[in-house]
XYZ file of N, CA, C and O in Angstrom:
788
model
N -8.408 -27.501 -36.147
C -9.622 -26.822 -35.671
C -10.390 -26.162 -36.818
O -11.493 -25.673 -36.610
N -9.799 -26.119 -38.035
C -10.412 -25.332 -39.104
C -11.795 -25.823 -39.520
O -12.621 -25.031 -39.941
N -12.058 -27.126 -39.410
C -13.383 -27.638 -39.779
C -14.284 -27.826 -38.565
O -15.407 -28.301 -38.702
N -13.784 -27.467 -37.405
C -14.520 -27.719 -36.168
C -15.009 -26.413 -35.563
O -14.469 -25.350 -35.824
N -16.030 -26.542 -34.717
C -16.583 -25.394 -34.002
C -16.406 -25.616 -32.508
O -16.794 -26.665 -31.987
N -15.812 -24.653 -31.823
C -15.682 -24.715 -30.370
C -16.567 -23.643 -29.765
O -16.558 -22.494 -30.203
N -17.341 -24.044 -28.775
C -18.229 -23.098 -28.098
C -18.224 -23.383 -26.605
O -17.855 -24.487 -26.178
N -18.598 -22.397 -25.818
C -18.708 -22.591 -24.375
C -20.119 -22.263 -23.924
O -20.830 -21.486 -24.565
N -20.515 -22.893 -22.828
C -21.801 -22.568 -22.213
C -21.701 -22.849 -20.726
O -20.749 -23.475 -20.265
N -22.687 -22.366 -19.982
C -22.695 -22.530 -18.533
C -24.042 -23.066 -18.058
O -25.083 -22.787 -18.666
N -23.981 -23.817 -16.968
C -25.196 -24.270 -16.303
C -26.191 -24.937 -17.230
O -25.838 -25.812 -18.034
N -27.430 -24.480 -17.145
C -28.533 -25.112 -17.871
C -28.416 -24.970 -19.382
O -29.138 -25.660 -20.122
N -27.507 -24.138 -19.866
C -27.319 -24.011 -21.314
C -26.847 -25.320 -21.947
O -26.961 -25.506 -23.158
N -26.339 -26.253 -21.123
C -25.871 -27.534 -21.649
C -27.032 -28.484 -21.969
O -26.853 -29.475 -22.680
N -28.217 -28.193 -21.474
C -29.340 -29.134 -21.549
C -29.545 -29.757 -22.926
O -29.715 -30.983 -23.022
N -29.520 -29.000 -24.038
C -29.734 -29.642 -25.343
C -28.658 -30.656 -25.730
O -28.868 -31.468 -26.629
N -27.514 -30.609 -25.043
C -26.385 -31.464 -25.421
C -26.095 -32.564 -24.404
O -25.119 -33.305 -24.576
N -26.924 -32.690 -23.365
C -26.617 -33.623 -22.280
C -26.543 -35.066 -22.776
O -25.620 -35.805 -22.427
N -27.491 -35.488 -23.589
C -27.469 -36.885 -24.069
C -26.222 -37.165 -24.902
O -25.576 -38.208 -24.751
N -25.866 -36.228 -25.780
C -24.675 -36.418 -26.608
C -23.414 -36.437 -25.746
O -22.491 -37.242 -25.986
N -23.364 -35.590 -24.729
C -22.204 -35.553 -23.837
C -22.124 -36.832 -23.016
O -21.030 -37.379 -22.806
N -23.251 -37.348 -22.568
C -23.258 -38.612 -21.822
C -22.696 -39.741 -22.683
O -21.856 -40.531 -22.229
N -23.141 -39.826 -23.936
C -22.635 -40.881 -24.828
C -21.143 -40.711 -25.111
O -20.391 -41.687 -25.171
N -20.713 -39.468 -25.271
C -19.293 -39.190 -25.517
C -18.444 -39.609 -24.321
O -17.389 -40.247 -24.477
N -18.875 -39.268 -23.123
C -18.139 -39.663 -21.915
C -18.021 -41.184 -21.823
O -16.947 -41.711 -21.535
N -19.122 -41.876 -22.064
C -19.103 -43.335 -21.980
C -18.129 -43.924 -23.008
O -17.346 -44.827 -22.692
N -18.138 -43.387 -24.223
C -17.256 -43.906 -25.269
C -15.784 -43.658 -24.954
O -14.952 -44.570 -25.030
N -15.442 -42.439 -24.586
C -14.035 -42.101 -24.354
C -13.506 -42.747 -23.085
O -12.383 -43.285 -23.063
N -14.292 -42.741 -22.016
C -13.818 -43.297 -20.751
C -13.810 -44.822 -20.725
O -13.334 -45.425 -19.765
N -14.298 -45.459 -21.782
C -14.202 -46.916 -21.889
C -12.745 -47.340 -22.101
O -12.339 -48.436 -21.731
N -11.950 -46.439 -22.690
C -10.544 -46.737 -22.962
C -9.726 -46.728 -21.670
O -10.093 -46.089 -20.689
N -8.579 -47.408 -21.722
C -7.613 -47.362 -20.641
C -7.099 -45.919 -20.506
O -6.908 -45.248 -21.518
N -6.900 -45.369 -19.310
C -6.851 -46.058 -18.020
C -8.171 -46.074 -17.240
O -8.228 -46.634 -16.158
N -9.239 -45.463 -17.783
C -10.469 -45.391 -16.998
C -11.262 -46.687 -17.030
O -11.805 -47.125 -16.027
N -11.358 -47.322 -18.208
C -12.031 -48.624 -18.341
C -13.454 -48.595 -17.804
O -13.955 -49.579 -17.261
N -14.109 -47.451 -17.991
C -15.428 -47.192 -17.412
C -16.510 -47.946 -18.176
O -16.670 -47.777 -19.382
N -17.230 -48.793 -17.464
C -18.382 -49.498 -18.035
C -19.587 -48.577 -17.842
O -20.273 -48.629 -16.834
N -19.799 -47.704 -18.827
C -20.709 -46.582 -18.686
C -22.161 -46.929 -18.455
O -22.641 -47.990 -18.855
N -22.839 -45.995 -17.822
C -24.226 -46.174 -17.436
C -24.955 -44.848 -17.648
O -24.589 -43.839 -17.042
N -25.960 -44.833 -18.514
C -26.634 -43.578 -18.855
C -27.373 -42.957 -17.676
O -27.469 -41.741 -17.583
N -27.863 -43.775 -16.741
C -28.559 -43.197 -15.594
C -27.564 -42.472 -14.678
O -27.858 -41.404 -14.149
N -26.357 -43.056 -14.504
C -25.322 -42.359 -13.736
C -24.940 -41.063 -14.441
O -24.787 -40.016 -13.805
N -24.790 -41.128 -15.753
C -24.402 -39.945 -16.521
C -25.425 -38.820 -16.362
O -25.058 -37.657 -16.235
N -26.697 -39.181 -16.387
C -27.747 -38.168 -16.242
C -27.630 -37.466 -14.892
O -27.767 -36.241 -14.806
N -27.335 -38.233 -13.838
C -27.182 -37.651 -12.502
C -25.925 -36.780 -12.426
O -25.959 -35.646 -11.942
N -24.821 -37.319 -12.935
C -23.545 -36.599 -12.891
C -23.633 -35.288 -13.669
O -23.300 -34.221 -13.154
N -24.080 -35.362 -14.914
C -24.156 -34.153 -15.737
C -25.241 -33.207 -15.233
O -25.138 -31.990 -15.413
N -26.260 -33.762 -14.598
C -27.314 -32.930 -14.019
C -26.780 -31.991 -12.950
O -27.221 -30.844 -12.832
N -25.801 -32.458 -12.159
C -25.191 -31.598 -11.132
C -24.503 -30.390 -11.772
O -24.574 -29.280 -11.263
N -23.837 -30.616 -12.879
C -23.166 -29.514 -13.591
C -24.195 -28.599 -14.266
O -24.036 -27.375 -14.260
N -25.223 -29.199 -14.849
C -26.259 -28.395 -15.519
C -27.007 -27.520 -14.523
O -27.445 -26.411 -14.862
N -27.158 -27.998 -13.293
C -27.877 -27.243 -12.262
C -27.021 -26.147 -11.630
O -27.525 -25.361 -10.832
N -25.745 -26.125 -11.963
C -24.819 -25.180 -11.335
C -24.542 -24.016 -12.292
O -23.866 -24.197 -13.307
N -25.031 -22.819 -12.002
C -24.804 -21.683 -12.902
C -23.336 -21.294 -13.013
O -22.950 -20.578 -13.939
N -22.490 -21.774 -12.098
C -21.065 -21.461 -12.131
C -20.229 -22.515 -12.864
O -19.002 -22.427 -12.900
N -20.897 -23.532 -13.431
C -20.171 -24.551 -14.179
C -19.777 -24.016 -15.545
O -20.295 -22.994 -16.009
N -18.864 -24.718 -16.196
C -18.452 -24.369 -17.550
C -18.387 -25.629 -18.396
O -17.903 -26.671 -17.935
N -18.874 -25.529 -19.618
C -18.762 -26.589 -20.613
C -18.054 -26.009 -21.830
O -18.446 -24.947 -22.324
N -17.019 -26.677 -22.287
C -16.350 -26.320 -23.537
C -16.660 -27.453 -24.511
O -16.294 -28.609 -24.259
N -17.355 -27.138 -25.586
C -17.855 -28.159 -26.508
C -17.216 -27.999 -27.876
O -17.066 -26.881 -28.376
N -16.863 -29.123 -28.496
C -16.312 -29.116 -29.847
C -17.227 -29.944 -30.743
O -17.529 -31.107 -30.441
N -17.657 -29.325 -31.820
C -18.555 -29.969 -32.777
C -17.872 -30.120 -34.127
O -17.138 -29.228 -34.566
N -18.143 -31.244 -34.765
C -17.826 -31.428 -36.177
C -19.176 -31.442 -36.879
O -19.908 -32.430 -36.806
N -19.527 -30.328 -37.481
C -20.892 -30.180 -37.992
C -21.848 -30.151 -36.818
O -21.708 -29.346 -35.899
N -22.810 -31.081 -36.816
C -23.780 -31.166 -35.715
C -23.356 -32.152 -34.632
O -24.014 -32.271 -33.604
N -22.269 -32.883 -34.859
C -21.867 -33.962 -33.944
C -20.919 -33.450 -32.870
O -19.899 -32.819 -33.186
N -21.232 -33.762 -31.624
C -20.349 -33.439 -30.508
C -19.201 -34.445 -30.496
O -19.424 -35.649 -30.363
N -17.970 -33.959 -30.657
C -16.815 -34.847 -30.737
C -15.850 -34.654 -29.571
O -14.932 -35.454 -29.382
N -16.050 -33.590 -28.790
C -15.181 -33.343 -27.659
C -15.837 -32.415 -26.660
O -16.707 -31.619 -27.034
N -15.440 -32.531 -25.401
C -16.006 -31.662 -24.365
C -15.081 -31.625 -23.158
O -14.368 -32.596 -22.870
N -15.091 -30.492 -22.487
C -14.391 -30.337 -21.219
C -15.328 -29.599 -20.272
O -16.089 -28.733 -20.702
N -15.265 -29.959 -18.994
C -16.171 -29.351 -18.024
C -15.389 -28.842 -16.821
O -14.233 -29.195 -16.606
N -16.049 -28.027 -16.030
C -15.474 -27.559 -14.784
C -16.537 -26.897 -13.932
O -17.581 -26.468 -14.440
N -16.268 -26.844 -12.638
C -17.126 -26.113 -11.708
C -16.318 -25.842 -10.439
O -15.269 -26.464 -10.227
N -16.769 -24.927 -9.595
C -16.043 -24.682 -8.348
C -15.904 -25.960 -7.518
O -16.858 -26.748 -7.411
N -14.727 -26.159 -6.945
C -14.504 -27.349 -6.119
C -15.476 -27.386 -4.945
O -15.870 -28.469 -4.496
N -15.886 -26.227 -4.456
C -16.869 -26.164 -3.371
C -18.144 -26.938 -3.698
O -18.847 -27.400 -2.795
N -18.467 -27.050 -4.986
C -19.704 -27.706 -5.416
C -19.490 -29.171 -5.775
O -20.409 -29.825 -6.286
N -18.285 -29.674 -5.538
C -17.984 -31.053 -5.893
C -18.268 -32.006 -4.727
O -18.581 -31.591 -3.614
N -18.131 -33.307 -5.009
C -18.408 -34.349 -4.017
C -17.322 -34.364 -2.941
O -16.206 -33.866 -3.150
N -17.654 -34.951 -1.809
C -16.726 -35.000 -0.674
C -15.373 -35.613 -1.051
O -14.336 -35.152 -0.572
N -15.396 -36.677 -1.878
C -14.148 -37.366 -2.219
C -13.145 -36.424 -2.871
O -11.939 -36.629 -2.756
N -13.622 -35.390 -3.564
C -12.725 -34.458 -4.244
C -12.372 -33.254 -3.382
O -11.278 -32.705 -3.509
N -13.267 -32.843 -2.493
C -12.972 -31.714 -1.614
C -12.043 -32.109 -0.468
O -11.169 -31.336 -0.055
N -12.238 -33.300 0.058
C -11.560 -33.724 1.290
C -10.027 -33.622 1.232
O -9.409 -33.128 2.184
N -9.347 -34.062 0.149
C -7.882 -33.962 0.148
C -7.378 -32.525 0.244
O -6.335 -32.270 0.850
N -8.108 -31.590 -0.320
C -7.711 -30.183 -0.244
C -7.872 -29.670 1.184
O -6.969 -29.017 1.730
N -9.008 -29.969 1.783
C -9.251 -29.526 3.162
C -8.201 -30.099 4.109
O -7.697 -29.400 5.001
N -7.835 -31.373 3.896
C -6.852 -32.025 4.767
C -5.455 -31.433 4.611
O -4.608 -31.582 5.498
N -5.209 -30.762 3.483
C -3.894 -30.182 3.224
C -3.897 -28.657 3.287
O -2.985 -27.999 2.779
N -4.931 -28.095 3.924
C -4.956 -26.660 4.176
C -5.236 -25.791 2.963
O -4.914 -24.606 2.973
N -5.835 -26.365 1.922
C -6.209 -25.591 0.740
C -7.718 -25.381 0.760
O -8.484 -26.346 0.786
N -8.146 -24.142 0.775
C -9.568 -23.833 0.853
C -10.255 -24.188 -0.461
O -9.878 -23.653 -1.515
N -11.240 -25.083 -0.446
C -11.903 -25.469 -1.696
C -12.476 -24.292 -2.486
O -12.507 -24.323 -3.719
N -12.899 -23.237 -1.790
C -13.486 -22.098 -2.510
C -12.470 -21.363 -3.376
O -12.850 -20.547 -4.222
N -11.165 -21.663 -3.202
C -10.137 -21.022 -4.017
C -9.816 -21.819 -5.286
O -8.999 -21.395 -6.096
N -10.491 -22.980 -5.452
C -10.124 -23.921 -6.515
C -11.269 -24.087 -7.515
O -12.421 -24.309 -7.134
N -10.926 -24.008 -8.803
C -11.857 -24.366 -9.874
C -11.457 -25.749 -10.363
O -10.311 -25.981 -10.752
N -12.410 -26.679 -10.310
C -12.145 -28.099 -10.581
C -12.588 -28.477 -11.991
O -13.700 -28.146 -12.416
N -11.708 -29.183 -12.706
C -12.037 -29.683 -14.038
C -12.654 -31.071 -13.917
O -12.001 -32.002 -13.432
N -13.876 -31.205 -14.393
C -14.538 -32.506 -14.335
C -13.917 -33.525 -15.269
O -13.613 -34.634 -14.879
N -13.720 -33.170 -16.540
C -13.125 -34.079 -17.506
C -12.770 -33.340 -18.780
O -13.233 -32.224 -19.013
N -11.948 -33.988 -19.578
C -11.693 -33.597 -20.957
C -11.849 -34.880 -21.773
O -11.119 -35.840 -21.541
N -12.811 -34.899 -22.676
C -13.048 -36.090 -23.491
C -13.056 -35.685 -24.955
O -13.674 -34.690 -25.331
N -12.365 -36.467 -25.775
C -12.220 -36.143 -27.189
C -12.074 -37.446 -27.968
O -11.254 -38.299 -27.598
N -12.856 -37.596 -29.017
C -12.758 -38.798 -29.841
C -11.370 -38.910 -30.470
O -10.729 -37.906 -30.795
N -10.909 -40.149 -30.661
C -9.552 -40.411 -31.148
C -9.217 -39.649 -32.431
O -8.122 -39.101 -32.570
N -10.135 -39.625 -33.375
C -9.853 -39.029 -34.687
C -9.584 -37.529 -34.621
O -9.112 -36.950 -35.601
N -9.881 -36.900 -33.496
C -9.736 -35.448 -33.375
C -8.568 -35.043 -32.489
O -8.357 -33.857 -32.245
N -7.798 -36.017 -32.037
C -6.668 -35.719 -31.164
C -5.466 -35.244 -31.991
O -5.378 -35.510 -33.187
N -4.575 -34.513 -31.344
C -3.395 -34.015 -32.012
C -3.619 -32.744 -32.815
O -2.789 -32.360 -33.639
N -4.735 -32.068 -32.581
C -5.059 -30.836 -33.316
C -5.055 -29.598 -32.422
O -5.538 -28.544 -32.820
N -4.576 -29.739 -31.201
C -4.520 -28.593 -30.294
C -5.774 -28.378 -29.475
O -5.878 -27.385 -28.745
N -6.732 -29.311 -29.578
C -7.997 -29.134 -28.864
C -7.796 -29.258 -27.354
O -8.394 -28.513 -26.569
N -6.928 -30.180 -26.929
C -6.652 -30.320 -25.494
C -6.115 -29.038 -24.892
O -6.481 -28.662 -23.774
N -5.250 -28.345 -25.629
C -4.731 -27.057 -25.145
C -5.847 -26.032 -25.029
O -5.882 -25.241 -24.083
N -6.758 -26.034 -25.994
C -7.892 -25.102 -25.942
C -8.782 -25.414 -24.745
O -9.285 -24.491 -24.079
N -9.000 -26.704 -24.471
C -9.792 -27.082 -23.300
C -9.191 -26.473 -22.039
O -9.899 -25.911 -21.201
N -7.870 -26.600 -21.880
C -7.203 -26.061 -20.698
C -7.313 -24.540 -20.675
O -7.653 -23.944 -19.646
N -7.028 -23.900 -21.806
C -7.008 -22.431 -21.859
C -8.378 -21.834 -21.570
O -8.490 -20.829 -20.844
N -9.432 -22.421 -22.113
C -10.791 -21.895 -21.888
C -11.177 -21.991 -20.421
O -11.753 -21.059 -19.850
N -10.844 -23.104 -19.785
C -11.214 -23.265 -18.371
C -10.363 -22.374 -17.476
O -10.861 -21.810 -16.505
N -9.089 -22.242 -17.807
C -8.232 -21.340 -17.024
C -8.745 -19.906 -17.102
O -8.795 -19.201 -16.086
N -9.105 -19.464 -18.303
C -9.602 -18.093 -18.475
C -10.889 -17.880 -17.682
O -11.074 -16.839 -17.036
N -11.772 -18.877 -17.720
C -13.028 -18.813 -16.968
C -12.737 -18.696 -15.469
O -13.322 -17.855 -14.772
N -11.816 -19.540 -14.968
C -11.494 -19.546 -13.535
C -10.837 -18.234 -13.110
O -11.152 -17.675 -12.056
N -9.929 -17.742 -13.943
C -9.217 -16.497 -13.618
C -10.192 -15.326 -13.554
O -10.129 -14.497 -12.647
N -11.104 -15.278 -14.516
C -12.088 -14.199 -14.571
C -12.964 -14.184 -13.320
O -13.417 -13.126 -12.887
N -13.181 -15.349 -12.727
C -14.046 -15.457 -11.563
C -13.276 -15.460 -10.246
O -13.837 -15.735 -9.186
N -11.988 -15.167 -10.303
C -11.220 -14.949 -9.088
C -10.669 -16.174 -8.399
O -10.254 -16.098 -7.233
N -10.626 -17.325 -9.073
C -10.047 -18.521 -8.465
C -8.524 -18.428 -8.494
O -7.938 -17.866 -9.423
N -7.881 -18.987 -7.473
C -6.421 -18.975 -7.374
C -5.780 -20.202 -8.008
O -4.623 -20.166 -8.426
N -6.536 -21.302 -8.029
C -5.985 -22.594 -8.445
C -6.973 -23.273 -9.386
O -8.189 -23.198 -9.184
N -6.443 -23.953 -10.403
C -7.249 -24.863 -11.212
C -6.700 -26.266 -10.994
O -5.489 -26.448 -10.788
N -7.581 -27.254 -10.994
C -7.165 -28.610 -10.629
C -8.009 -29.648 -11.338
O -9.169 -29.398 -11.682
N -7.404 -30.803 -11.538
C -8.162 -31.962 -12.019
C -7.602 -33.201 -11.344
O -6.530 -33.176 -10.739
N -8.341 -34.279 -11.460
C -7.998 -35.528 -10.800
C -7.828 -36.610 -11.875
O -8.652 -36.703 -12.782
N -6.767 -37.411 -11.783
C -6.511 -38.454 -12.776
C -6.381 -39.805 -12.085
O -5.753 -39.917 -11.029
N -6.965 -40.829 -12.712
C -6.859 -42.181 -12.171
C -5.417 -42.661 -12.311
O -4.719 -42.288 -13.266
N -4.974 -43.454 -11.346
C -3.634 -44.041 -11.400
C -3.768 -45.554 -11.230
O -4.036 -46.044 -10.142
N -3.584 -46.246 -12.326
C -3.649 -47.710 -12.328
C -2.309 -48.295 -11.894
O -1.257 -47.706 -12.134
N -2.342 -49.473 -11.281
C -1.074 -50.111 -10.902
C -0.270 -50.493 -12.145
O -0.842 -50.800 -13.194
N 1.060 -50.452 -12.024
C 1.893 -50.839 -13.161
C 1.642 -52.316 -13.486
O 1.377 -53.122 -12.600
N 1.693 -52.623 -14.764
C 1.440 -53.989 -15.193
C -0.025 -54.372 -15.228
O -0.359 -55.559 -15.240
N -0.914 -53.371 -15.219
C -2.349 -53.669 -15.277
C -2.640 -54.519 -16.521
O -2.160 -54.205 -17.618
N -3.423 -55.601 -16.375
C -3.623 -56.521 -17.513
C -4.310 -55.898 -18.727
O -4.165 -56.408 -19.835
N -5.033 -54.802 -18.538
C -5.718 -54.178 -19.671
C -4.979 -52.964 -20.234
O -5.501 -52.273 -21.111
N -3.753 -52.714 -19.743
C -2.986 -51.595 -20.293
C -2.493 -51.959 -21.691
O -1.811 -52.962 -21.867
N -2.845 -51.130 -22.693
C -2.383 -51.419 -24.052
C -0.861 -51.282 -24.145
O -0.264 -50.470 -23.426
N -0.215 -52.060 -25.031
C 1.251 -51.991 -25.131
C 1.767 -50.623 -25.558
O 2.871 -50.238 -25.202
N 0.964 -49.856 -26.300
C 1.406 -48.538 -26.785
C 0.899 -47.388 -25.923
O 0.971 -46.235 -26.325
N 0.404 -47.705 -24.718
C -0.175 -46.661 -23.863
C 0.887 -45.680 -23.396
O 1.965 -46.057 -22.940
N 0.571 -44.386 -23.512
C 1.418 -43.324 -22.975
C 0.548 -42.409 -22.124
O -0.403 -41.821 -22.637
N 0.860 -42.256 -20.833
C 0.064 -41.346 -19.999
C 0.224 -39.905 -20.485
O 1.165 -39.582 -21.211
N -0.690 -39.052 -20.058
C -0.713 -37.661 -20.496
C 0.126 -36.732 -19.612
O 0.028 -35.514 -19.727
N 0.955 -37.303 -18.763
C 1.722 -36.489 -17.815
C 2.549 -35.418 -18.513
O 2.622 -34.277 -18.044
N 3.200 -35.762 -19.622
C 4.020 -34.798 -20.342
C 3.206 -33.628 -20.867
O 3.630 -32.465 -20.767
N 2.026 -33.928 -21.399
C 1.139 -32.870 -21.886
C 0.699 -31.967 -20.738
O 0.734 -30.740 -20.851
N 0.291 -32.568 -19.633
C -0.178 -31.780 -18.489
C 0.940 -30.900 -17.939
O 0.722 -29.728 -17.633
N 2.152 -31.469 -17.817
C 3.293 -30.669 -17.358
C 3.559 -29.497 -18.294
O 3.839 -28.384 -17.838
N 3.461 -29.738 -19.594
C 3.720 -28.688 -20.576
C 2.703 -27.555 -20.487
O 3.000 -26.411 -20.865
N 1.515 -27.846 -19.966
C 0.492 -26.818 -19.788
C 0.598 -26.132 -18.427
O -0.243 -25.308 -18.068
N 1.617 -26.508 -17.643
C 1.859 -25.842 -16.356
C 1.253 -26.532 -15.153
O 1.232 -25.962 -14.053
N 0.777 -27.773 -15.322
C 0.156 -28.507 -14.215
C 1.182 -29.425 -13.557
O 2.022 -30.013 -14.232
N 1.074 -29.517 -12.232
C 1.982 -30.362 -11.461
C 1.185 -31.407 -10.688
O 0.134 -31.106 -10.120
N 1.732 -32.618 -10.679
C 1.115 -33.711 -9.924
C 1.386 -33.502 -8.440
O 2.511 -33.189 -8.050
N 0.335 -33.676 -7.618
C 0.449 -33.496 -6.169
C 0.033 -34.791 -5.474
O -1.138 -34.980 -5.131
N 0.993 -35.707 -5.243
C 0.644 -37.002 -4.658
C 0.029 -36.916 -3.274
O -0.679 -37.839 -2.844
N 0.265 -35.788 -2.575
C -0.364 -35.625 -1.256
C -1.858 -35.355 -1.378
O -2.609 -35.520 -0.408
N -2.306 -34.964 -2.548
C -3.730 -34.729 -2.803
C -4.285 -35.946 -3.537
O -4.438 -35.955 -4.758
N -4.520 -36.991 -2.778
C -4.978 -38.263 -3.344
C -6.343 -38.604 -2.785
O -6.706 -38.207 -1.673
N -7.095 -39.351 -3.580
C -8.416 -39.787 -3.154
C -8.735 -41.101 -3.843
O -7.914 -41.646 -4.590
N -9.903 -41.629 -3.556
C -10.415 -42.770 -4.323
C -11.826 -42.423 -4.785
O -12.524 -41.616 -4.156
N -12.196 -43.036 -5.900
C -13.534 -42.831 -6.435
C -13.982 -44.140 -7.063
O -13.173 -44.858 -7.666
N -15.266 -44.440 -6.922
C -15.767 -45.747 -7.351
C -16.524 -45.654 -8.669
O -17.305 -44.739 -8.889
N -16.238 -46.592 -9.550
C -17.055 -46.834 -10.747
C -16.862 -48.293 -11.150
O -15.994 -48.981 -10.630
N -17.667 -48.736 -12.083
C -17.599 -50.127 -12.535
C -16.698 -50.213 -13.754
O -16.961 -49.592 -14.780
N -15.627 -50.989 -13.610
C -14.732 -51.238 -14.734
C -15.370 -52.219 -15.717
O -16.235 -53.024 -15.343
N -14.897 -52.172 -16.935
C -15.245 -53.204 -17.916
C -14.877 -54.558 -17.312
O -13.770 -54.740 -16.796
N -15.810 -55.486 -17.341
C -15.557 -56.825 -16.812
C -15.861 -56.988 -15.333
O -15.827 -58.101 -14.817
N -16.147 -55.885 -14.629
C -16.508 -55.981 -13.218
C -18.022 -56.154 -13.075
O -18.787 -55.681 -13.921
N -18.421 -56.800 -11.995
C -19.849 -56.968 -11.722
C -20.409 -55.847 -10.867
O -21.614 -55.630 -10.816
N -19.531 -55.147 -10.174
C -19.972 -54.027 -9.344
C -18.855 -52.990 -9.269
O -17.726 -53.243 -9.707
N -19.187 -51.826 -8.718
C -18.210 -50.746 -8.616
C -17.064 -51.125 -7.680
O -17.245 -51.886 -6.730
N -15.889 -50.569 -7.966
C -14.746 -50.694 -7.058
C -14.042 -49.341 -7.002
O -14.136 -48.540 -7.937
N -13.350 -49.105 -5.888
C -12.677 -47.817 -5.699
C -11.353 -47.796 -6.454
O -10.583 -48.751 -6.407
N -11.103 -46.675 -7.146
C -9.875 -46.486 -7.907
C -9.059 -45.372 -7.256
O -9.616 -44.394 -6.751
N -7.739 -45.507 -7.295
C -6.842 -44.472 -6.772
C -6.761 -43.320 -7.759
O -6.590 -43.536 -8.968
N -6.861 -42.095 -7.246
C -6.798 -40.908 -8.080
C -5.918 -39.863 -7.399
O -5.887 -39.768 -6.169
N -5.207 -39.085 -8.222
C -4.310 -38.051 -7.713
C -4.610 -36.746 -8.449
O -4.894 -36.747 -9.648
N -4.527 -35.632 -7.716
C -4.819 -34.319 -8.288
C -3.577 -33.694 -8.924
O -2.448 -33.870 -8.452
N -3.839 -32.933 -9.982
C -2.864 -32.080 -10.655
C -3.335 -30.652 -10.519
O -4.531 -30.369 -10.711
N -2.427 -29.732 -10.193
C -2.780 -28.347 -9.901
C -1.963 -27.368 -10.727
O -0.821 -27.643 -11.094
N -2.572 -26.218 -10.946
C -1.856 -25.070 -11.515
C -2.324 -23.834 -10.775
O -3.539 -23.619 -10.634
N -1.394 -23.029 -10.320
C -1.739 -21.762 -9.682
C -1.857 -20.689 -10.750
O -1.008 -20.594 -11.635
N -2.929 -19.894 -10.665
C -3.169 -18.857 -11.650
C -2.482 -17.568 -11.242
O -2.439 -17.230 -10.057
N -1.951 -16.846 -12.213
C -1.272 -15.575 -11.933
C -2.277 -14.487 -11.605
O -3.349 -14.436 -12.148
């Protein structure tokens, strides 16, 4: 982190960085397991929802002037139905949950503790605002997926080490276009939760 700058902002404060964040999301999510065939118009709509929300949080990492990493979050109450519904069905009030949109970081910057900072900054933000739970959703590809790299290691160990637990009962699907697909298809996703002290 010594040569990098980490900063946070909320809501419309992200506006000067939206284009850079859109490009970063497209680049990072192109990798397995997301395989996202990115679309700038979708990104503008998606990030616009966070920019319009004064309760959202952006954690940004810069190398000089270049955005190399970002993590986002907003109250689950403000999220799409696909993400709220599993909580409601399992008796968890969405207003008690702060939802992490994503953590994206270029390969060259991994292994420097930035992922831990992403988690810590969002947890502190959620705790300060009275949320009981922090949560994120991760795609789950079928075993033996043809595009899984031979050296792929899921992040489950890292997430567990940060105090997050996988909750298979909190499952949903979400649609996007994979690399090589002609149209969107629904992907299986499962939530990971941490209760705040």
